[in-house]
PDB file of C-alpha atoms in Angstrom:
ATOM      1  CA  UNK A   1     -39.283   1.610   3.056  1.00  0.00           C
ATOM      2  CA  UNK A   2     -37.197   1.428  -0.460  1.00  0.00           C
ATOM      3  CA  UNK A   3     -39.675   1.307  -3.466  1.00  0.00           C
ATOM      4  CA  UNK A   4     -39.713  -2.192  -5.150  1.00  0.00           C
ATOM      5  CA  UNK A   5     -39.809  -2.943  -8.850  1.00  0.00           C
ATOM      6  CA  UNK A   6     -41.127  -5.114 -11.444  1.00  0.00           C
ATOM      7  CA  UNK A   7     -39.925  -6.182 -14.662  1.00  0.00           C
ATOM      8  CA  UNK A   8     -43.224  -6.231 -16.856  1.00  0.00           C
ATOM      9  CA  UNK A   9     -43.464  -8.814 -19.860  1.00  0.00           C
ATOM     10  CA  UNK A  10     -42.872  -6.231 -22.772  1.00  0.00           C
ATOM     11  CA  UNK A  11     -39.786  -4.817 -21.234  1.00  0.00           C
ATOM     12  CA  UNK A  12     -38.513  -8.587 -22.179  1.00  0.00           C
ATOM     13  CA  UNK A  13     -41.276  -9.604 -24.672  1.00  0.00           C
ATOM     14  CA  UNK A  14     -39.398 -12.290 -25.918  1.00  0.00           C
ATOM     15  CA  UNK A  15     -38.367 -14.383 -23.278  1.00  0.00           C
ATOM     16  CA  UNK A  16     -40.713 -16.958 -21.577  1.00  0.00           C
ATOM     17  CA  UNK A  17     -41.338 -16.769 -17.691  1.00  0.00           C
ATOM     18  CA  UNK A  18     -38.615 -18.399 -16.419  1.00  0.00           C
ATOM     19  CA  UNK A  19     -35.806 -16.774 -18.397  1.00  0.00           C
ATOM     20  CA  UNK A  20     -37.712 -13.602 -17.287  1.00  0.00           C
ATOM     21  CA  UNK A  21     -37.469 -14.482 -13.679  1.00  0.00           C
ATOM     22  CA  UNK A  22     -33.658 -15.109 -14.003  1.00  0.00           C
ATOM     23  CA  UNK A  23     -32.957 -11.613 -15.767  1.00  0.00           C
ATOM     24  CA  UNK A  24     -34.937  -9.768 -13.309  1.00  0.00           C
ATOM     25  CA  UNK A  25     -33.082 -11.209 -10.263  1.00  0.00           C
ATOM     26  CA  UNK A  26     -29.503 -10.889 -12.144  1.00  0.00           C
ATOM     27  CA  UNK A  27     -30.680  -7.445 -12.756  1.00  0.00           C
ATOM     28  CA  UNK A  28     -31.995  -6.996  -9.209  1.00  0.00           C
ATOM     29  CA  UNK A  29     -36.030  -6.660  -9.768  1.00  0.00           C
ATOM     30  CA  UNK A  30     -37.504  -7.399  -6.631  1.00  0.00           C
ATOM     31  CA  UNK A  31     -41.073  -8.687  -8.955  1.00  0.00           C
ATOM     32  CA  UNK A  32     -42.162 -10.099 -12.304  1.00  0.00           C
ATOM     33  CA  UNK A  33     -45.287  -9.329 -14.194  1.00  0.00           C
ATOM     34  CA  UNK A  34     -45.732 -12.139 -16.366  1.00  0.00           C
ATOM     35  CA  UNK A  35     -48.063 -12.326 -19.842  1.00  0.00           C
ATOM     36  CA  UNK A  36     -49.616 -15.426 -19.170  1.00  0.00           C
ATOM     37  CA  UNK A  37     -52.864 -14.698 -20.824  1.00  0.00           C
ATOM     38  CA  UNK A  38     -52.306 -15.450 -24.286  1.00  0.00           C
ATOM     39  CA  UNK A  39     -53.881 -12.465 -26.641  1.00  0.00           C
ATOM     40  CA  UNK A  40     -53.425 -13.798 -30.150  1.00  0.00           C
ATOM     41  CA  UNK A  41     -51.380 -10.748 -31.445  1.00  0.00           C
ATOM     42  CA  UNK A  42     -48.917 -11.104 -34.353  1.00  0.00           C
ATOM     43  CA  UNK A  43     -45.842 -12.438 -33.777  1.00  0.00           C
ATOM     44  CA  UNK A  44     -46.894 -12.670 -29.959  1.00  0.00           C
ATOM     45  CA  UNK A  45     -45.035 -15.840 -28.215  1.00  0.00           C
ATOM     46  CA  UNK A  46     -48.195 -18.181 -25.745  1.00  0.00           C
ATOM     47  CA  UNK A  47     -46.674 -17.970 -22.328  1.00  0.00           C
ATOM     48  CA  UNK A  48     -50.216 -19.513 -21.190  1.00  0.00           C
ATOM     49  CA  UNK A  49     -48.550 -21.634 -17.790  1.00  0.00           C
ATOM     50  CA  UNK A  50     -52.366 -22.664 -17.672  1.00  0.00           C
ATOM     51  CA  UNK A  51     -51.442 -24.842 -20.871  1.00  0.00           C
ATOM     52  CA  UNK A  52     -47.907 -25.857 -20.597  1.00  0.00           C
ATOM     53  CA  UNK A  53     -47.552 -27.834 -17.325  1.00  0.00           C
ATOM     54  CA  UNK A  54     -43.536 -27.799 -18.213  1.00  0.00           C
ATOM     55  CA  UNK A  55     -43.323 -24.233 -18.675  1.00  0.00           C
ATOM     56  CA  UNK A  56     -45.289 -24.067 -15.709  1.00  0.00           C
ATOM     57  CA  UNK A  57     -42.572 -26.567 -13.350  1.00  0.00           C
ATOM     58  CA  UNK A  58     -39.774 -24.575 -14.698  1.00  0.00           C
ATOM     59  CA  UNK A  59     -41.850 -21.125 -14.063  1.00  0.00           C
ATOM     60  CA  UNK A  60     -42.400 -22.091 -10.383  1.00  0.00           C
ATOM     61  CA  UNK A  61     -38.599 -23.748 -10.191  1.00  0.00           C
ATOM     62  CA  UNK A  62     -37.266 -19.990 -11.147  1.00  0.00           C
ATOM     63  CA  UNK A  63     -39.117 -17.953  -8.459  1.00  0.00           C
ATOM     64  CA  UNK A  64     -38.510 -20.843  -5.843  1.00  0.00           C
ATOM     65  CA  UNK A  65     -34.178 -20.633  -7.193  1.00  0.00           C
ATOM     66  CA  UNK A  66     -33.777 -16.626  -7.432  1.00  0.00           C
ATOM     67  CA  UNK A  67     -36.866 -15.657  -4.566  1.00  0.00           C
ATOM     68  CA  UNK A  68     -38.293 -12.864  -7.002  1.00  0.00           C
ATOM     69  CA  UNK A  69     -41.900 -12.734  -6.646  1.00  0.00           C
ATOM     70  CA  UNK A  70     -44.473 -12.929  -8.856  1.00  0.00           C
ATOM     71  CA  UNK A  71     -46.435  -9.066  -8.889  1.00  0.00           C
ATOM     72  CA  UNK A  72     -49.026  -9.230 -11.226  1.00  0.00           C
ATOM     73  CA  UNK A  73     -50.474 -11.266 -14.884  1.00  0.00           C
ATOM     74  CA  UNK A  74     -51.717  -9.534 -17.810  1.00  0.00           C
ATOM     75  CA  UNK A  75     -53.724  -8.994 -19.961  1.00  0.00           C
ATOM     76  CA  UNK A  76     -57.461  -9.564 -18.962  1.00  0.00           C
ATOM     77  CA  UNK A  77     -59.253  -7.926 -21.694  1.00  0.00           C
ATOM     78  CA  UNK A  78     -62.832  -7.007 -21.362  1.00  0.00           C
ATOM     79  CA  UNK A  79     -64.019  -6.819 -25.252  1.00  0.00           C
ATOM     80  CA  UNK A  80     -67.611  -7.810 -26.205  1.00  0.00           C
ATOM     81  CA  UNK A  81     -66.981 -11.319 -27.539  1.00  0.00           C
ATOM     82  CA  UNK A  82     -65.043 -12.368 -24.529  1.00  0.00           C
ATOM     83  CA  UNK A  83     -66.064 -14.468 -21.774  1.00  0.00           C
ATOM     84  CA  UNK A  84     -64.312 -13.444 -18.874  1.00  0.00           C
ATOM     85  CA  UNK A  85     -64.395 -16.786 -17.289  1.00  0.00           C
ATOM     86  CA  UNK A  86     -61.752 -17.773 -20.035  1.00  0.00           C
ATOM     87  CA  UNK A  87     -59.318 -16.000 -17.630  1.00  0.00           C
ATOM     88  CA  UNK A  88     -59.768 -17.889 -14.803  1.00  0.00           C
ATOM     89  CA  UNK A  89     -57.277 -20.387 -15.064  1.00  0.00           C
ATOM     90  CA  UNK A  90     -54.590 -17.820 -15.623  1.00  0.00           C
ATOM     91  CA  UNK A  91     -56.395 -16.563 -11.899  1.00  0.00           C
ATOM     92  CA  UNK A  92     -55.719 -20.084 -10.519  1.00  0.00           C
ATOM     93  CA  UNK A  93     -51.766 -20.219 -12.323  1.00  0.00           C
ATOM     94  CA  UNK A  94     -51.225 -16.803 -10.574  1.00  0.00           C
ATOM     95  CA  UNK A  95     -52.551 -17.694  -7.052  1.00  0.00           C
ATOM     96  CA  UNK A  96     -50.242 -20.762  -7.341  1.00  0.00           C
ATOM     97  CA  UNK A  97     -47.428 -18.690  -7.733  1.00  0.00           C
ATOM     98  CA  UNK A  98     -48.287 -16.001  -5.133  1.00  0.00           C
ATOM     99  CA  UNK A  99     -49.632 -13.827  -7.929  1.00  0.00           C
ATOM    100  CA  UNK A 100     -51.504 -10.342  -6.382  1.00  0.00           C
ATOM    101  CA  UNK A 101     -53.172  -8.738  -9.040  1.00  0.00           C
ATOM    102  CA  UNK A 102     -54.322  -9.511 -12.579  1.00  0.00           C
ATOM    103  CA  UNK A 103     -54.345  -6.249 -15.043  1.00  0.00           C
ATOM    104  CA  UNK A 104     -57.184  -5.550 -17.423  1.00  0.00           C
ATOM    105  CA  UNK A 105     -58.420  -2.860 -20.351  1.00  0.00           C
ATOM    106  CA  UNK A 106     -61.142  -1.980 -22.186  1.00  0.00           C
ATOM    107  CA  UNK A 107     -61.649  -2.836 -25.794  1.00  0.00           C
ATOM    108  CA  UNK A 108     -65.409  -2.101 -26.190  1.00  0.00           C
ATOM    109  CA  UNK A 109     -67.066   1.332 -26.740  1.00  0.00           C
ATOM    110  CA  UNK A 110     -70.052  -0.870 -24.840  1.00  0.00           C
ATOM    111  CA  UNK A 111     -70.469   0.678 -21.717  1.00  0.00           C
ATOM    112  CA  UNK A 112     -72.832  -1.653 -20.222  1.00  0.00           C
ATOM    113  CA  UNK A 113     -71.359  -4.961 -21.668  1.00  0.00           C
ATOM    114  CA  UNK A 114     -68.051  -3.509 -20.188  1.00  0.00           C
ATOM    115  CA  UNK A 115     -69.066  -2.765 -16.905  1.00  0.00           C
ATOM    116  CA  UNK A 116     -71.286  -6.432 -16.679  1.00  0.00           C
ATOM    117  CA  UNK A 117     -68.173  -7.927 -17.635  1.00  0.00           C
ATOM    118  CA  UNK A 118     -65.540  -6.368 -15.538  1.00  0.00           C
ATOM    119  CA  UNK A 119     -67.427  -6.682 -12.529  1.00  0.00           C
ATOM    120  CA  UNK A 120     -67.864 -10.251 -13.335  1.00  0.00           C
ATOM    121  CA  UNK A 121     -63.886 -10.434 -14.101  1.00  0.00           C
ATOM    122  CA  UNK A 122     -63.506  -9.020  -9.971  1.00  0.00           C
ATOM    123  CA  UNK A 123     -65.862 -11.734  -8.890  1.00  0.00           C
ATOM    124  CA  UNK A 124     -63.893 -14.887 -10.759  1.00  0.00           C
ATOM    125  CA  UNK A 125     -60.854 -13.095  -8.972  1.00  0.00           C
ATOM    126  CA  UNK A 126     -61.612 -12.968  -5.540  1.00  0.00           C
ATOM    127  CA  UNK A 127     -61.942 -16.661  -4.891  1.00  0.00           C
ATOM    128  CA  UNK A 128     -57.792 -16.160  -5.677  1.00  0.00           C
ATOM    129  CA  UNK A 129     -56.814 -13.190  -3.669  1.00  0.00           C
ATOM    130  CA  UNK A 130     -56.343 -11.800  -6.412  1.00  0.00           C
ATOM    131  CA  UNK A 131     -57.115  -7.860  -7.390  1.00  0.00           C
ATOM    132  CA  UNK A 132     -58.633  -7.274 -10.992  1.00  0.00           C
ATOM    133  CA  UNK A 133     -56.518  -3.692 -11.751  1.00  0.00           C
ATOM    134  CA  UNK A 134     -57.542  -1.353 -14.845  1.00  0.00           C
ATOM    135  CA  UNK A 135     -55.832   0.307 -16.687  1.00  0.00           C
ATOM    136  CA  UNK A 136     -56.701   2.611 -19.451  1.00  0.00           C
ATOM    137  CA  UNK A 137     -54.695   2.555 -23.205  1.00  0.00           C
ATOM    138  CA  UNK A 138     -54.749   5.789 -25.332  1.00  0.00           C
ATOM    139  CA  UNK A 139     -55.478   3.243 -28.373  1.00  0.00           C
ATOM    140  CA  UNK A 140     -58.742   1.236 -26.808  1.00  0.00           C
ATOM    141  CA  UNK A 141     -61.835   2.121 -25.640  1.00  0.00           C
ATOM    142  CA  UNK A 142     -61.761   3.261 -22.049  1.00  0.00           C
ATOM    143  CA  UNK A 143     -58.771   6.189 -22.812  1.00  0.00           C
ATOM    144  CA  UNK A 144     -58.133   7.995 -19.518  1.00  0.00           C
ATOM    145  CA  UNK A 145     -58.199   8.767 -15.439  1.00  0.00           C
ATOM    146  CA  UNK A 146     -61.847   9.496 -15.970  1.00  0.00           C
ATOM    147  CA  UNK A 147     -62.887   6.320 -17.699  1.00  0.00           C
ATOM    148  CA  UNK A 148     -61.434   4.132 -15.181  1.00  0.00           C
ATOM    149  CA  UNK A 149     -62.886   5.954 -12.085  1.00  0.00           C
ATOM    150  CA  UNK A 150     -66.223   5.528 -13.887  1.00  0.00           C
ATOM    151  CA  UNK A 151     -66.241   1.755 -14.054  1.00  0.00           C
ATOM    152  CA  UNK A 152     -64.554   2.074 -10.294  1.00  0.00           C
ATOM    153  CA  UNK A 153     -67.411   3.539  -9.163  1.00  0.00           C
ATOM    154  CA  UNK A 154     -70.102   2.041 -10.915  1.00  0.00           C
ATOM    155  CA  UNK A 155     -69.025  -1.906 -10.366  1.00  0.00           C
ATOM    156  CA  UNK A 156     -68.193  -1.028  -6.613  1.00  0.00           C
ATOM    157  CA  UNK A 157     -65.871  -4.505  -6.334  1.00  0.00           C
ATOM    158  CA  UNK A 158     -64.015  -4.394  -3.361  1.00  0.00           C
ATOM    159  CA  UNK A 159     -60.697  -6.112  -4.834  1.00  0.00           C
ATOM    160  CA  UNK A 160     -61.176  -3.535  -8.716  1.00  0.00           C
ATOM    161  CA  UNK A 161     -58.198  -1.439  -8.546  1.00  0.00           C
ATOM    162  CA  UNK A 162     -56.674   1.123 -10.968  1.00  0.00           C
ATOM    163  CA  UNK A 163     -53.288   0.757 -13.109  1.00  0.00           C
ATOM    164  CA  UNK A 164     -52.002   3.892 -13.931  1.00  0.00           C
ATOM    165  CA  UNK A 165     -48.970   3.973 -16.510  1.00  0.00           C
ATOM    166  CA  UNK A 166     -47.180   6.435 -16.697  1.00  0.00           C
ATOM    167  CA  UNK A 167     -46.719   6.841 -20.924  1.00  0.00           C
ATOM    168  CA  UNK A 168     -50.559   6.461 -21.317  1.00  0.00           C
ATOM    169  CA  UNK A 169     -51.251   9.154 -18.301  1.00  0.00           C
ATOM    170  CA  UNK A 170     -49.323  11.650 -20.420  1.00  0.00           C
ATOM    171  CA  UNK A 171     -50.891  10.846 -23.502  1.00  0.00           C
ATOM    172  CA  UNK A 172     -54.457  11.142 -22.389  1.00  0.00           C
ATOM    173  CA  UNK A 173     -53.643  14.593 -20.760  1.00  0.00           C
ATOM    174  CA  UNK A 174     -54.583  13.591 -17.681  1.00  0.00           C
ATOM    175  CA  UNK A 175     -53.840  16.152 -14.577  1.00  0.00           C
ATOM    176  CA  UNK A 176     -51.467  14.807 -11.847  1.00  0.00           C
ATOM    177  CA  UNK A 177     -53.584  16.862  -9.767  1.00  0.00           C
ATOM    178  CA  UNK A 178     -56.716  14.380 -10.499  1.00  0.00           C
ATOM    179  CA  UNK A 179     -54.696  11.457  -8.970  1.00  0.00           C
ATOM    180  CA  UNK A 180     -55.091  13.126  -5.489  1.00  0.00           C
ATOM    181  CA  UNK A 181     -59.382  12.263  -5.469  1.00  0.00           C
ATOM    182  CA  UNK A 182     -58.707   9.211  -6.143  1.00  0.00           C
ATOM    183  CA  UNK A 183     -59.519   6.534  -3.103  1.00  0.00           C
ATOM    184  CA  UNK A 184     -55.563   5.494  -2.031  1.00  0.00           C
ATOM    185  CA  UNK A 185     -57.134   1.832  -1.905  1.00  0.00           C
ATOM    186  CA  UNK A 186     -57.708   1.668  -5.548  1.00  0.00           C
ATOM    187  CA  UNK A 187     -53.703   1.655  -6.091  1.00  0.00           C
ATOM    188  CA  UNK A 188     -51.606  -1.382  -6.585  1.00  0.00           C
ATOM    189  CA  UNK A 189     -49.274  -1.150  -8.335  1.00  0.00           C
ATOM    190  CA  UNK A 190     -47.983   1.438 -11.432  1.00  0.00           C
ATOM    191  CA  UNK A 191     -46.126   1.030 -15.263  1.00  0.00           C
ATOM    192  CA  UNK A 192     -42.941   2.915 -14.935  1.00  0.00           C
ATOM    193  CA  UNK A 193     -41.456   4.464 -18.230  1.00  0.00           C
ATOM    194  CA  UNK A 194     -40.577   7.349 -20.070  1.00  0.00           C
ATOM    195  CA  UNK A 195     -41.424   8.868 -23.815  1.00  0.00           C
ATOM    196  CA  UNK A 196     -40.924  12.124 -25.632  1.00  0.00           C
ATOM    197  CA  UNK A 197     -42.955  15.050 -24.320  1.00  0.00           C
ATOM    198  CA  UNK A 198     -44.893  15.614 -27.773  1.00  0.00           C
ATOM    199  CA  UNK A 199     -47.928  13.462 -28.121  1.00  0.00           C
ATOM    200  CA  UNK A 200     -48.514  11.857 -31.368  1.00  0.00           C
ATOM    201  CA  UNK A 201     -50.568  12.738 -33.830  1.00  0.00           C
ATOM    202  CA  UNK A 202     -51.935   9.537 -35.436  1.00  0.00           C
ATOM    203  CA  UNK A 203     -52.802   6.397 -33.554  1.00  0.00           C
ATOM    204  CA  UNK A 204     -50.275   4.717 -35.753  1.00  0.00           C
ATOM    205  CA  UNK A 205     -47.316   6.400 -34.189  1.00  0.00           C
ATOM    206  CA  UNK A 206     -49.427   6.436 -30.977  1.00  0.00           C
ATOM    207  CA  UNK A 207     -48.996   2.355 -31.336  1.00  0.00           C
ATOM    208  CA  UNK A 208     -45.918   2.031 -32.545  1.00  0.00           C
ATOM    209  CA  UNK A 209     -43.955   4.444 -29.829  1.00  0.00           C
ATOM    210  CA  UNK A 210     -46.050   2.580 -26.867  1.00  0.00           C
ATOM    211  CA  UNK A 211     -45.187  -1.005 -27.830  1.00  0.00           C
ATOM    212  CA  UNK A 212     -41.827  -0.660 -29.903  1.00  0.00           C
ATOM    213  CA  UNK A 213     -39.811   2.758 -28.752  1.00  0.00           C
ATOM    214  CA  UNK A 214     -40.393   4.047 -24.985  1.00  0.00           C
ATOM    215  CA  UNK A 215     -37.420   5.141 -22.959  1.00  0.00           C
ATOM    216  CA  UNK A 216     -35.332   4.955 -20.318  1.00  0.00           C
ATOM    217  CA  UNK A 217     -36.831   6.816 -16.760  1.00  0.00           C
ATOM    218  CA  UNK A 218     -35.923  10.669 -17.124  1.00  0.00           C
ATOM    219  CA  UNK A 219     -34.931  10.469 -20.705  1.00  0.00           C
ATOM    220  CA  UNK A 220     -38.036  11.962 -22.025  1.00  0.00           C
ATOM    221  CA  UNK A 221     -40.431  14.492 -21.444  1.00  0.00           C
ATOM    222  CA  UNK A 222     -43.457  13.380 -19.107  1.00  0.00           C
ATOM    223  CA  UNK A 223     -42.603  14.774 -15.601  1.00  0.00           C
ATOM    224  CA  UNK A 224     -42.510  11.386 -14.007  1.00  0.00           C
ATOM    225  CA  UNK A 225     -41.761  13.284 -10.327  1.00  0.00           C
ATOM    226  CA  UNK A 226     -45.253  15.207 -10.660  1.00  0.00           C
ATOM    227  CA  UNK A 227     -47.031  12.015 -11.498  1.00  0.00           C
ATOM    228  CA  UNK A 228     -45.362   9.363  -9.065  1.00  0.00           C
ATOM    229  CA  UNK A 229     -45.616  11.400  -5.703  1.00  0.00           C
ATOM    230  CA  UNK A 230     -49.440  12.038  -6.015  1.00  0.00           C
ATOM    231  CA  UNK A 231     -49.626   8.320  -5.299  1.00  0.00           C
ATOM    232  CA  UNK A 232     -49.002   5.828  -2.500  1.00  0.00           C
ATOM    233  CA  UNK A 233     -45.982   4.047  -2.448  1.00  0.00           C
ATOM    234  CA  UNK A 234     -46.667   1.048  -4.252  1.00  0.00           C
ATOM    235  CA  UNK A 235     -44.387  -1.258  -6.658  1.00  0.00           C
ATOM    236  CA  UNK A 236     -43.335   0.376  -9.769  1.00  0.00           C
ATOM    237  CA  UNK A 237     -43.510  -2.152 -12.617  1.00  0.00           C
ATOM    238  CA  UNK A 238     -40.930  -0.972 -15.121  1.00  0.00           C
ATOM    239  CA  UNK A 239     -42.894  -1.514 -18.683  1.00  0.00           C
ATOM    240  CA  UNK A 240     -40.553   0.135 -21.591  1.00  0.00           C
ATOM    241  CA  UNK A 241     -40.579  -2.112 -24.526  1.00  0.00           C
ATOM    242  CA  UNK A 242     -37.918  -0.891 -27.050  1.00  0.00           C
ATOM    243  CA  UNK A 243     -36.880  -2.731 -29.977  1.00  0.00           C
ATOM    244  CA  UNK A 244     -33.962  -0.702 -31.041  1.00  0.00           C
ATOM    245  CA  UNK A 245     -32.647  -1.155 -27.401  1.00  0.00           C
ATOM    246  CA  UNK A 246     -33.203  -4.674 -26.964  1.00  0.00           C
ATOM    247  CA  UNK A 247     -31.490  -5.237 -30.558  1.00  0.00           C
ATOM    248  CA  UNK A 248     -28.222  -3.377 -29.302  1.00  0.00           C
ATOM    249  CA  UNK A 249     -28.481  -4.689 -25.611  1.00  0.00           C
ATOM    250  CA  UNK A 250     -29.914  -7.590 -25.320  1.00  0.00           C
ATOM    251  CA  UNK A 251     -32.315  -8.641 -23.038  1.00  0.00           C
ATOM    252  CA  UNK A 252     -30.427  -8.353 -19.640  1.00  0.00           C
ATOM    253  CA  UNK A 253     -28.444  -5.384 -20.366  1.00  0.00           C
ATOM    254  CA  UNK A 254     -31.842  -3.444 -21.467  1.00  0.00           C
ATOM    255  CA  UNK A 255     -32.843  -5.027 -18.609  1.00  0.00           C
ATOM    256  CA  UNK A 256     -30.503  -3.843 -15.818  1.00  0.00           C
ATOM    257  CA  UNK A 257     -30.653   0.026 -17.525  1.00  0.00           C
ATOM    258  CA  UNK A 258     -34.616  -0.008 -17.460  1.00  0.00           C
ATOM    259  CA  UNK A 259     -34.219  -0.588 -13.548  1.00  0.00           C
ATOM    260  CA  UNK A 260     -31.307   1.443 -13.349  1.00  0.00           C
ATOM    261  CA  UNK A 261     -32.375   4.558 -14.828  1.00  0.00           C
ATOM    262  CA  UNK A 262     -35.218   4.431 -12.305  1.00  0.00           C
ATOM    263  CA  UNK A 263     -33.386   4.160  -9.379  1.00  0.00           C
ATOM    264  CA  UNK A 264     -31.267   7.216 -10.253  1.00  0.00           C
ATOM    265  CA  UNK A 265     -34.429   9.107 -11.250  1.00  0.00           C
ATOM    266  CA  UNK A 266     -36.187   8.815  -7.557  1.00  0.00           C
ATOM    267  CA  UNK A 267     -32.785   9.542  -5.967  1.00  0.00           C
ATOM    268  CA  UNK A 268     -32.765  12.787  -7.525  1.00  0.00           C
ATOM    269  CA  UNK A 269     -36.382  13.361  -7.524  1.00  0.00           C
ATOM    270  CA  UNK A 270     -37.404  12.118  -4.443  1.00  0.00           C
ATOM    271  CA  UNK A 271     -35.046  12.884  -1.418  1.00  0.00           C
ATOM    272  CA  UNK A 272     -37.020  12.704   1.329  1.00  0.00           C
ATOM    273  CA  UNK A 273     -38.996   9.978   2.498  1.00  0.00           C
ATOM    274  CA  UNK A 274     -42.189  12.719   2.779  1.00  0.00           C
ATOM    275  CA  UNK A 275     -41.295  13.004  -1.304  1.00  0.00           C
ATOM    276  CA  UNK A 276     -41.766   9.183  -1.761  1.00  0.00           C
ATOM    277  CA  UNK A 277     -45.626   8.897  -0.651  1.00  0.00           C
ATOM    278  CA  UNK A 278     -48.713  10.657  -1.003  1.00  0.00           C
TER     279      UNK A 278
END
């Protein structure tokens, strides 16, 4: 079985769903993972389909023209002053569009709010199919591997799932080794990217390398191989926002070299089917 791949909202951060749709089948992106949960950030465009019937016809209208599939919606965050039932009609857009997962982090150093809530989050999905998939952020409050199997563990939710991506793996120090206790069920889906070997210092450059400057697969120093074959074979969702990139590029081009440089990264890392899943 070839390995599929997704073209994740901040790969493309500026273009709305169905412009996203039509650059990841040009580029040949077997998925989307759409941003329809709007988060309020600066200078962050509302893709909320939920709200915007038309965005919504011309959303559906893309997947039904190019057949790329619809992987995953972001971002379900589990904070203190949020009611997690705010999300479900972003659950109900997604099931509509044959949507399987929705991702999620943790903002709150609250460990029981955060574990009420997130289990709640799994029960508002399963009504949808859908799989409620966490994923830790060097920069919020749940930080690494061990964080996430925690709340696994503890909620016990039959469709919770963890999202493991790749830049924030490296930055918490997490061992590749770890990945092989963890249940094969819990995987999904992955974030596929690259960034330098050195871990920042401050948070600030942290931030800014995660959301503005990641690179292309095998350009930088996390040992994606090591990582990658201590899971199942499940999509790869390609997230590697770079502004300097996107600037020279464009969309498209960024794009199509994103999806490229992972192709040729598993054909010389991974030669043998045995190599492609754990």
């Amino acid at each position: 079985m070839a390995r599929t791949f997704s073209l994740a909202h901040l790969t493309v951060l500026g273009c709305p769903p169905p412009e996203m749709t039509h650059i990841a089948a040009r580029a040949g992106y077997d998925y989307v993972s759409f941003r329809i949960i709007y988060m309020g950030l600066p200078g962050e465009p509302n893709y909320a389909l939920a709200e915007n019937p038309q965005l919504l016809r011309e959303t559906k209208e893309a997947l039904r023209e190019t057949g790329v599939k619809l992987l995953d919606i972001e971002l379900a965050r589990i904070d203190a002053d949020i009611d997690p039932k705010r999300y479900e009609p972003a659950m109900e857009v997604a099931a509509e569009l044959g949507g399987r997962h929705v991702l999620s982090s943790i903002w709150t150093t609250d460990r029981s709010a955060y574990i009420e809530r997130f289990a709640e989050l799994c029960e508002l999905a399963k009504p949808y199919g859908l799989t409620v998939d966490l994923e830790y952020v060097p920069i919020a409050a749940v930080t690494n591997l061990a964080g996430v199997i925690d709340v696994l563990n503890t909620v016990k939710q039959d469709n919770a799932g963890i999202m493991i991506d790749l830049h924030h793996f490296h930055r918490a120090g997490d061992s590749p080794e770890a990945l092989e206790n963890v249940p094969r069920e819990w995987f999904h889906f992955l974030h596929l990217c690259d960034a330098p070997g050195e871990i920042p210092a401050s948070k600030e450059e942290m931030t800014r390398i995660l959301r503005e400057e990641r690179l292309y697969i095998g350009e930088g120093g996390i040992d994606i191989a090591d990582i990658v074959r201590r899971m199942p074979e499940i999509p790869c969702s390609i997230e590697l926002p770079n502004i300097q990139r996107v600037k020279e590029l464009g969309y498209e081009e960024h794009a199509r070299r994103c999806l490229q440089s992972a192709k040729d990264y598993f054909a010389r890392h991974f030669t043998k089917q045995s190599d492609l899943s754990a």
